[in-house]
XYZ file of C-alpha atoms in Angstrom:
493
model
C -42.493 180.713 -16.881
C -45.959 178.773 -16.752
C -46.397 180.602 -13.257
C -44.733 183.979 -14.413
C -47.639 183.570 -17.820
C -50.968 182.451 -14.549
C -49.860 184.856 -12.100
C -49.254 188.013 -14.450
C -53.251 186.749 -15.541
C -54.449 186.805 -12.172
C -52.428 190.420 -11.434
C -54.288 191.897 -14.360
C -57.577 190.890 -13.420
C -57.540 191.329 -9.755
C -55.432 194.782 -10.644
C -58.539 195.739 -12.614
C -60.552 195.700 -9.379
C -59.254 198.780 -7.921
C -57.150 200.341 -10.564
C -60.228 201.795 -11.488
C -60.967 203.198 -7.881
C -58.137 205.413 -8.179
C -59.791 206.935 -11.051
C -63.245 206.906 -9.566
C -63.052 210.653 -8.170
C -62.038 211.473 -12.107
C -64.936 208.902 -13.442
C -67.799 210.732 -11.320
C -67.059 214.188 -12.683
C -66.846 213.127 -16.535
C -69.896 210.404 -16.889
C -71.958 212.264 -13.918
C -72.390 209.221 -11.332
C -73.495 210.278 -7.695
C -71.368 209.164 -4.702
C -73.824 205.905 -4.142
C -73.796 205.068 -7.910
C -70.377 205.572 -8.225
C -70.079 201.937 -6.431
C -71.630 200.281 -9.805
C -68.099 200.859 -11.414
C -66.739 198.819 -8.683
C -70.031 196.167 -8.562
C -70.485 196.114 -12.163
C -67.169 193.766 -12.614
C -67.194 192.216 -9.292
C -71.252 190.942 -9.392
C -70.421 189.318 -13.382
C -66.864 188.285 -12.159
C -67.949 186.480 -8.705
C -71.585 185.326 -10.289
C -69.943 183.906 -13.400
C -66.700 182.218 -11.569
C -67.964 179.252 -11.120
C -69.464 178.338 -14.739
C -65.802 179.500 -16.026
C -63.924 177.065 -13.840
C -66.546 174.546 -15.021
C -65.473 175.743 -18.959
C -61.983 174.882 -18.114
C -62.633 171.646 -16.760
C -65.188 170.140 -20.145
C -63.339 172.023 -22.306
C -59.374 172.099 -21.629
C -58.090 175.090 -19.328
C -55.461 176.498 -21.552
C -58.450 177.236 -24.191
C -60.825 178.709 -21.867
C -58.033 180.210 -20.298
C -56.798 182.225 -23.138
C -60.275 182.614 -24.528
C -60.862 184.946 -21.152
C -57.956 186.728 -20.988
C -59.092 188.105 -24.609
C -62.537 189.016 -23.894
C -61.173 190.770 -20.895
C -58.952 192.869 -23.278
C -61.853 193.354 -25.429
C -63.985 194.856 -22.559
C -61.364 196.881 -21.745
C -60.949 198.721 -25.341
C -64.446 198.989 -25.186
C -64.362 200.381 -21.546
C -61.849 203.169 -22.377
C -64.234 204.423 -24.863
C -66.879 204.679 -23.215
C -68.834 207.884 -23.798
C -71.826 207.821 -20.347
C -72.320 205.899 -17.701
C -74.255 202.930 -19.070
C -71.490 202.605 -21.972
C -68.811 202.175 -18.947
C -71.199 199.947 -16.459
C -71.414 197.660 -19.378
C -68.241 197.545 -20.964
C -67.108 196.536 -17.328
C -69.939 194.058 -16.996
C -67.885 192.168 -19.438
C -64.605 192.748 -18.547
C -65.785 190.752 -15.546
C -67.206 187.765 -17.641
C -64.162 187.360 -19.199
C -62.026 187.677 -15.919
C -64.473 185.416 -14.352
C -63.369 182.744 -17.348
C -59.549 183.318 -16.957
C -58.564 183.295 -13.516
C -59.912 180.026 -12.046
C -58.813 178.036 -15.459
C -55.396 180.275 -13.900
C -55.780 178.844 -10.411
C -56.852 175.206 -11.707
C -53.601 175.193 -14.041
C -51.809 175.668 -10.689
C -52.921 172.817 -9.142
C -52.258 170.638 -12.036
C -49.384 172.118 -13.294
C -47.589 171.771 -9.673
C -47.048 168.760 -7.647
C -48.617 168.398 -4.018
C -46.160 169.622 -1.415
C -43.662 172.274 -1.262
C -43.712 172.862 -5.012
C -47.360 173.801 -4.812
C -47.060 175.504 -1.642
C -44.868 177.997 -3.666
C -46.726 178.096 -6.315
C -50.038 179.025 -4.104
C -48.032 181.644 -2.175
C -47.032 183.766 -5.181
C -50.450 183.326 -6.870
C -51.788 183.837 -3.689
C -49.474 187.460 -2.902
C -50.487 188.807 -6.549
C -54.179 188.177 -5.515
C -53.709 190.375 -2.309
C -50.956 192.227 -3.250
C -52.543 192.976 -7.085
C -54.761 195.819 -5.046
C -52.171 198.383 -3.868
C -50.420 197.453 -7.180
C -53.570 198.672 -8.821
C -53.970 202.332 -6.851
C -50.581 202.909 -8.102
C -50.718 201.816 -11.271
C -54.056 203.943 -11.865
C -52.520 206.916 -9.660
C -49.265 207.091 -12.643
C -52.078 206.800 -15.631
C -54.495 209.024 -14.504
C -52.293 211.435 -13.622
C -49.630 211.104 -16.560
C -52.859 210.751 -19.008
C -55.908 210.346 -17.967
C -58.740 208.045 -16.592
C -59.657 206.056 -19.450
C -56.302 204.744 -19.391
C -56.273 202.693 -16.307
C -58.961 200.731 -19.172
C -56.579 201.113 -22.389
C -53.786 199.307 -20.106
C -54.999 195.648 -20.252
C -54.974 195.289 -23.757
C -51.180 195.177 -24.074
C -51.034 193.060 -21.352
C -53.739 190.696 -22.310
C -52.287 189.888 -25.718
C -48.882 189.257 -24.126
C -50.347 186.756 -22.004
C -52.224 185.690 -25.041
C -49.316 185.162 -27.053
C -47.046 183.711 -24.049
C -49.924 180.669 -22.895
C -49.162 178.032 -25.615
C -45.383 178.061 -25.258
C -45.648 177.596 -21.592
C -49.049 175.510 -20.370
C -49.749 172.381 -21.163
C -53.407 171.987 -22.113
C -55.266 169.669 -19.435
C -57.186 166.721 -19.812
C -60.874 167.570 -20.774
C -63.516 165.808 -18.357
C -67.105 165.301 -19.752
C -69.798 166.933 -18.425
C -72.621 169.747 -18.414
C -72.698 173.771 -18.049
C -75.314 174.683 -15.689
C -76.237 177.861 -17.566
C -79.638 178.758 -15.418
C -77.257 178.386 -12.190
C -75.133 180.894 -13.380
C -77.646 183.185 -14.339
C -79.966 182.912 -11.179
C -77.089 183.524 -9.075
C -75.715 185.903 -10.860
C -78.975 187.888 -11.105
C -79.831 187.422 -7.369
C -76.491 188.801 -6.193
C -77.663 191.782 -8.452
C -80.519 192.609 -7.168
C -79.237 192.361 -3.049
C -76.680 194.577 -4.311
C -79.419 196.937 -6.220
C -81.323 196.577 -2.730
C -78.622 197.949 -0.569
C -77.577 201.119 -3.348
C -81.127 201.922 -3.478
C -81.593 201.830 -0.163
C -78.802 204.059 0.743
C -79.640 206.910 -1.845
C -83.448 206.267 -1.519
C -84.284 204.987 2.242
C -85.573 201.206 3.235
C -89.241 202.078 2.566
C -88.671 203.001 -0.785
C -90.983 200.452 -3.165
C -87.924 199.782 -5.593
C -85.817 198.892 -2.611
C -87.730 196.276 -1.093
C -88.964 194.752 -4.525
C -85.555 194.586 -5.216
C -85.071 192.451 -1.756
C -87.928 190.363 -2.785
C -86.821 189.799 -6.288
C -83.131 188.593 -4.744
C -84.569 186.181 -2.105
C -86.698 184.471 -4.803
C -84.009 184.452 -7.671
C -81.529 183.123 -4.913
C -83.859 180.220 -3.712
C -84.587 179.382 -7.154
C -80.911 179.230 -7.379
C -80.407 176.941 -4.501
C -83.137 174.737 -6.090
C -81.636 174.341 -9.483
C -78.256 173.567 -7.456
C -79.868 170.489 -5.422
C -81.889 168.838 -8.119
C -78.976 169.369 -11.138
C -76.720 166.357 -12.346
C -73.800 168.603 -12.724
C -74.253 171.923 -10.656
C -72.079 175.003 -11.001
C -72.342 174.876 -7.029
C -71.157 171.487 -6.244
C -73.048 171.757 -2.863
C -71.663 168.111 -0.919
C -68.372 170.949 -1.242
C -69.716 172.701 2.192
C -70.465 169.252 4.148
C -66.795 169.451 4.140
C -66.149 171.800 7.698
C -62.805 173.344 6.273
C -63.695 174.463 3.143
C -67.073 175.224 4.405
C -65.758 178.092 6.857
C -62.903 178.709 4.306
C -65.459 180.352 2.385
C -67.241 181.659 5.398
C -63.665 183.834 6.165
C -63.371 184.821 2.695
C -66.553 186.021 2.034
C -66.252 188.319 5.267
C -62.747 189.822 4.571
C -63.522 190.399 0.812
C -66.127 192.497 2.063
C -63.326 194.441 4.337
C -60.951 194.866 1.846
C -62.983 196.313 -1.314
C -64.586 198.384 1.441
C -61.107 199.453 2.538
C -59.701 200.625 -0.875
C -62.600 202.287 -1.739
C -63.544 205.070 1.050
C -59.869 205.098 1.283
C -59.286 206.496 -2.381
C -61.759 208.376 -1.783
C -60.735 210.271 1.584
C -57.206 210.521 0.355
C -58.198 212.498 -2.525
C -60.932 214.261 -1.761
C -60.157 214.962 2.259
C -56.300 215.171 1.954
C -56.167 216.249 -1.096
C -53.584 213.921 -2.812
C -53.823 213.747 -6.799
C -54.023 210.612 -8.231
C -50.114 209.539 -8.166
C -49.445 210.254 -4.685
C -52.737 208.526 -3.847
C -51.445 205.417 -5.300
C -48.354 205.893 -3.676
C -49.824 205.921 -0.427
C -51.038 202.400 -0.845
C -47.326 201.333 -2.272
C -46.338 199.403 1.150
C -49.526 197.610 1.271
C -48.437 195.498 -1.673
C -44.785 194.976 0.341
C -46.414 194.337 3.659
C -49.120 192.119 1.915
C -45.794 189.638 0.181
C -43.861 189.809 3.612
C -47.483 188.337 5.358
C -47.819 185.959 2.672
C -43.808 185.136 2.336
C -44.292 184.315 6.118
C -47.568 182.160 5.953
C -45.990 180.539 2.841
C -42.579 179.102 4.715
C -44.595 178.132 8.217
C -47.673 176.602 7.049
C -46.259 173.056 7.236
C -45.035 173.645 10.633
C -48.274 175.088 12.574
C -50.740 174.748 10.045
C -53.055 177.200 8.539
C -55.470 177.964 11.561
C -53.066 179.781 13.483
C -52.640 182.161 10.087
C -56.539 182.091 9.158
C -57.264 183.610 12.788
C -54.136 185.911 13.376
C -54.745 187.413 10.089
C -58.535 187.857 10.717
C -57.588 189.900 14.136
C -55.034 191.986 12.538
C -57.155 192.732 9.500
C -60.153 193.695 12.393
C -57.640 196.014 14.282
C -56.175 197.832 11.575
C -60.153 198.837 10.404
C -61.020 199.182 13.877
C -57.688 201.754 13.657
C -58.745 203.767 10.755
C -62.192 204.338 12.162
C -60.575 207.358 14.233
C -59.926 209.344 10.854
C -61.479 213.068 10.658
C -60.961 215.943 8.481
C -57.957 217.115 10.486
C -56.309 213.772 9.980
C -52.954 213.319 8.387
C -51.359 209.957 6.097
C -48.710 209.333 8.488
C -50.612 210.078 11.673
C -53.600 208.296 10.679
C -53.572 205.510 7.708
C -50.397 204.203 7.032
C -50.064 202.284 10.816
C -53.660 201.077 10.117
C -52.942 200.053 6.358
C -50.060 198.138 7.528
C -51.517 196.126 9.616
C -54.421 195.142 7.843
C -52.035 194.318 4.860
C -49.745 191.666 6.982
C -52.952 189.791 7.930
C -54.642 189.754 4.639
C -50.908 188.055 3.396
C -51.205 185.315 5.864
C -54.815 184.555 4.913
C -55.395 185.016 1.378
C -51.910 181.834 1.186
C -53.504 180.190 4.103
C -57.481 180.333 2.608
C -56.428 179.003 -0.797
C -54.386 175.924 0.696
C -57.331 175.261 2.488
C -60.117 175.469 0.136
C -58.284 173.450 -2.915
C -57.237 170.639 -0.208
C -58.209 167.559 -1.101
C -60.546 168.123 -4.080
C -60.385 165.911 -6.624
C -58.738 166.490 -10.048
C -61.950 167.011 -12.303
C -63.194 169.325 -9.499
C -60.405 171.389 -8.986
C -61.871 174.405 -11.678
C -64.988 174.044 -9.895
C -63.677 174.393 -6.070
C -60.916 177.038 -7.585
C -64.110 179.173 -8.794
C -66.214 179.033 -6.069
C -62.662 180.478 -3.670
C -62.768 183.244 -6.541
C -66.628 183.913 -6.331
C -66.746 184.223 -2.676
C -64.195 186.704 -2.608
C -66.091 188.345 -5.252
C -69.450 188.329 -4.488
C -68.466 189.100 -1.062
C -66.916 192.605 -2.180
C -69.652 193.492 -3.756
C -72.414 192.681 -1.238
C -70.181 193.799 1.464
C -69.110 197.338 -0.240
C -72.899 197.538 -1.115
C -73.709 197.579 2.718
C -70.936 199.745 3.632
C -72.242 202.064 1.088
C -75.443 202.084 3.141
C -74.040 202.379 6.319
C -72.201 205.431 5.064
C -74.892 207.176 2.863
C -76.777 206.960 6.053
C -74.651 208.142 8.568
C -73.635 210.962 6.004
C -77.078 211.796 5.460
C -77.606 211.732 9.682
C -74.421 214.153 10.044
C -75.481 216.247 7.115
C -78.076 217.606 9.771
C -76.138 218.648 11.717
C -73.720 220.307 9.238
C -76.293 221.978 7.261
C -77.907 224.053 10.326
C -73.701 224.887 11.391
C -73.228 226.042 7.823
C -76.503 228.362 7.910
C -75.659 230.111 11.034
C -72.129 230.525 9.902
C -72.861 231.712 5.698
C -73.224 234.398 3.760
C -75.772 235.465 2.124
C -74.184 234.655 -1.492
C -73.281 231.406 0.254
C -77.070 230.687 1.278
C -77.928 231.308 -2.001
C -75.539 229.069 -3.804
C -76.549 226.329 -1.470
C -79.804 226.505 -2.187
C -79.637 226.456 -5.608
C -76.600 223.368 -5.858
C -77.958 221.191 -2.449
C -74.292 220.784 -2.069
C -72.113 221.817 1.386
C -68.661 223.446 0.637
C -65.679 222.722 2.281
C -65.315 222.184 5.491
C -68.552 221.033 5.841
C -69.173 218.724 3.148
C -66.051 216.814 4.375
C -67.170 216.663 7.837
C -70.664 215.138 5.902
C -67.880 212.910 4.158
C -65.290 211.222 6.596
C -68.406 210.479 9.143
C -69.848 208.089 6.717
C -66.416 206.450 5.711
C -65.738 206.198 9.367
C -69.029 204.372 10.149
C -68.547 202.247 7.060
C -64.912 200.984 8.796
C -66.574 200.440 12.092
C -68.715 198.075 10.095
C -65.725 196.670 7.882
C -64.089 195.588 11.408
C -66.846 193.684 12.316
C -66.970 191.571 9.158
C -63.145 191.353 10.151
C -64.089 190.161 13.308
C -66.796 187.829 12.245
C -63.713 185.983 10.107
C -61.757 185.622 13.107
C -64.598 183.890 14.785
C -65.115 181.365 12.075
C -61.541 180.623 11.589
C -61.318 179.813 15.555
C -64.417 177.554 16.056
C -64.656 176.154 12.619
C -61.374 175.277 11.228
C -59.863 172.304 12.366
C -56.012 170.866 11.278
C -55.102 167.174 11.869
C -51.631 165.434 11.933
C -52.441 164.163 8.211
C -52.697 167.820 7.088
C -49.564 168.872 8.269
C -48.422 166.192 6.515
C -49.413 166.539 3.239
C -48.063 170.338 3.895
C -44.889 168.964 3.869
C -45.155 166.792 0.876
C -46.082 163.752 2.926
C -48.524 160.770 2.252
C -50.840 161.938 4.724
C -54.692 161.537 4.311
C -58.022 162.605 6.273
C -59.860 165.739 5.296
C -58.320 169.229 4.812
């Protein structure tokens, strides 16, 4: 039940991540966002959730886990009345600003309770593989979960639905978890908020860039502001007693390209969800519920990849998983950048889908073994929240430079479909084009699916990049395999 109460936690917040993107085509038209801002309702959660990770796994650790834990989860139900309300954009940007503060505060206290809730060994192993499947599989779960609510009601639902579901949780923690042992120390408040604001602005940067160009003033102050707000950062984190960003964490190789690899395929995977909502709905036309149930055997593929990783890690290791999964993930986006407007589901997403799904399984079991490894007890919140804020912060840089890849090579095929439609229109359809600046169909998807397919060619090669660090980084000794099994083996992870 303890691991029923931390993974239905973890579900909820990672399901928050893209439930929402289901309802983004639904979002746009109601509180008026353009296609580039439209990514804020992803980044708004991610940028507080990844920047804030870190001080929230530090919480748990100085001031018990179960409190902080179940202090989160209601914040995050807080955010999310106050999300489903919202009445314009700012309203929504904000109210999901918070829900990622307080998702940033439960789910590594979640992950920490794990590791000292479970002994080393099998039991953990487990334990890690079903936290680890919700993580992955908590996605798809989330498309289909927002497809039912947004079509059965409506958007601001896919909002409304965590409050139930945090006060459950709520209610469920102290008859379940133990409270840990509190360990003294400091919160590093100006780490948290220089890194948080830095990963702001390179995000800002890229948006801006797409919808504005590279030579635009606000862009490149906003590149300037993020290098100096991130060195300042990086500062803080060498000269503080008790940083957020326990640094001597990356002499260690392992962890060091753990992070590497997760950082790259969290940008592939929020990248992947959302020009995929997007071009299912808007291309193919699928409403909202058969949207989500497009994505329904991700989540099955994603527990069968994890089920797998889960039951032959102590046998091979993680490496083999790490870099298998890395390729598979890198062919399945290589796979999906062959999608055009006269693509179908079946002919042209679900093999790619699939594919990507069983490697993510093997590495999001394989990458959390590996990065909690070996860290000692008081650390555990702290090396638990920096796995969490790499993912995050890595979606949201990485689907802030796939934005830009796309708005520009929409804006470069635009062009060309512009001068096609003006040979080919009416005149009532010249002059509704010049007074909207908008393309009808089929020309405005043409505009469309060329940006999400150069946006997958560059999701493969962060997929690819992974692979590479997982092969010349990662190294597994004897003792590891070891202390997989439930052995007394030592050496580093």
């Amino acid at each position: 039940m303890a691991l029923f109460v931390l993974a239905s936690c973890q579900l909820m917040v990672v399901l928050d991540i893209t439930i929402v993107n289901i309802a983004l085509p639904h979002i746009q038209s109601a509180l008026d966002f353009s296609t580039t801002s439209l990514s804020w309702v992803v980044s708004a959660y991610t940028l507080t959730f990844g920047g804030l990770l870190l001080l929230g796994g530090r919480a748990g650790d100085i001031l018990g886990r179960r409190r902080v834990f179940i202090f989160g989860v209601l914040l995050f139900a807080l955010a999310s009345l106050l999300g489903g309300f919202a009445q314009n954009s700012g309203q929504l940007l904000g109210a999901r600003a918070l829900q990622g503060v307080g998702g940033a505060i439960a789910s590594p206290t979640a992950l920490a309770l794990i590791s000292t809730t479970f002994r080393e060994g099998p039991e953990r192993n487990r334990a890690f593989g079903v936290f680890a499947a919700v993580s992955a599989g908590g996605g798809a779960i989330g498309l289909l979960a927002g497809g039912m609510l947004v079509e059965w009601l409506n958007w601001r639902w896919v909002l409304f639905v965590n409050v139930p579901i945090g006060l459950l949780i709520v209610l469920a923690t102290p008859r379940f978890i133990r409270e840990s042992e509190r360990h003294p120390g400091r919160f590093d408040i100006t780490g948290a908020l220089t890194s948080t604001a830095g990963m702001v602005l390179l995000v800002y940067g890229f948006i801006r860039a797409a919808q504005d160009g590279w030579r635009d003033p606000l862009t490149l102050a906003s590149f300037a502001g993020a290098v100096i707000v991130l060195a300042a950062f990086i500062l803080t984190e060498r000269r503080s007693k008790q940083p957020i960003t326990p640094l001597h964490m990356f002499a260690d190789r392992n962890r060091a390209g753990t992070y590497g690899i997760m950082l790259c395929l969290a940008a592939a995977i929020f990248g992947m969800f959302f020009f995929l909502t997007l071009f299912v709905q808007n291309v193919l036309g699928f409403s909202p519920l058969a949207a989500g149930l497009a994505f329904l055997p991700v989540s099955a593929v994603i527990a069968i990849g994890a089920g797998l990783a889960s039951r032959f890690l102590p046998v091979y290791g993680p490496k083999p998983f790490m870099v298998v999964g890395a390729i598979l993930a890198a062919v399945g986006l290589a796979w999906l950048t062959l999608t055009d407007v006269h693509s179908t589901y079946a002919g042209s997403v679900l093999g790619p889908i699939l594919v990507f799904s069983l490697g993510m399984g093997m590495e999001f079991v394989s990458l959390t073994l590996m990065a909690l490894s070996n860290v000692p007890t008081p650390e555990t919140g702290a090396a638990s929240g920096l796995l969490n804020a790499t993912q995050q912060v890595g979606g949201s840089l990485g689907l802030s430079i796939l934005v830009t890849v796309s708005g520009t090579a929409s804006t470069n095929e635009a062009d060309e479909q512009v001068s096609d439609f003006l040979r080919q229109a009416t005149p009532a359809e010249r002059l509704q084009f010049g007074r909207t600046k908008q393309l009808p169909k089929p020309w405005s998807d043409e505009v469309f699916t060329a940006g999400v397919s150069a946006a997958f060619i560059m999701a493969a090669v962060f997929a690819a990049v992974a692979a590479l660090i997982a092969l010349l980084v990662i190294q597994v000794r004897p003792s590891d395999l070891e202390r997989l099994k439930g052995g007394a083996g030592s050496g580093p992870m």
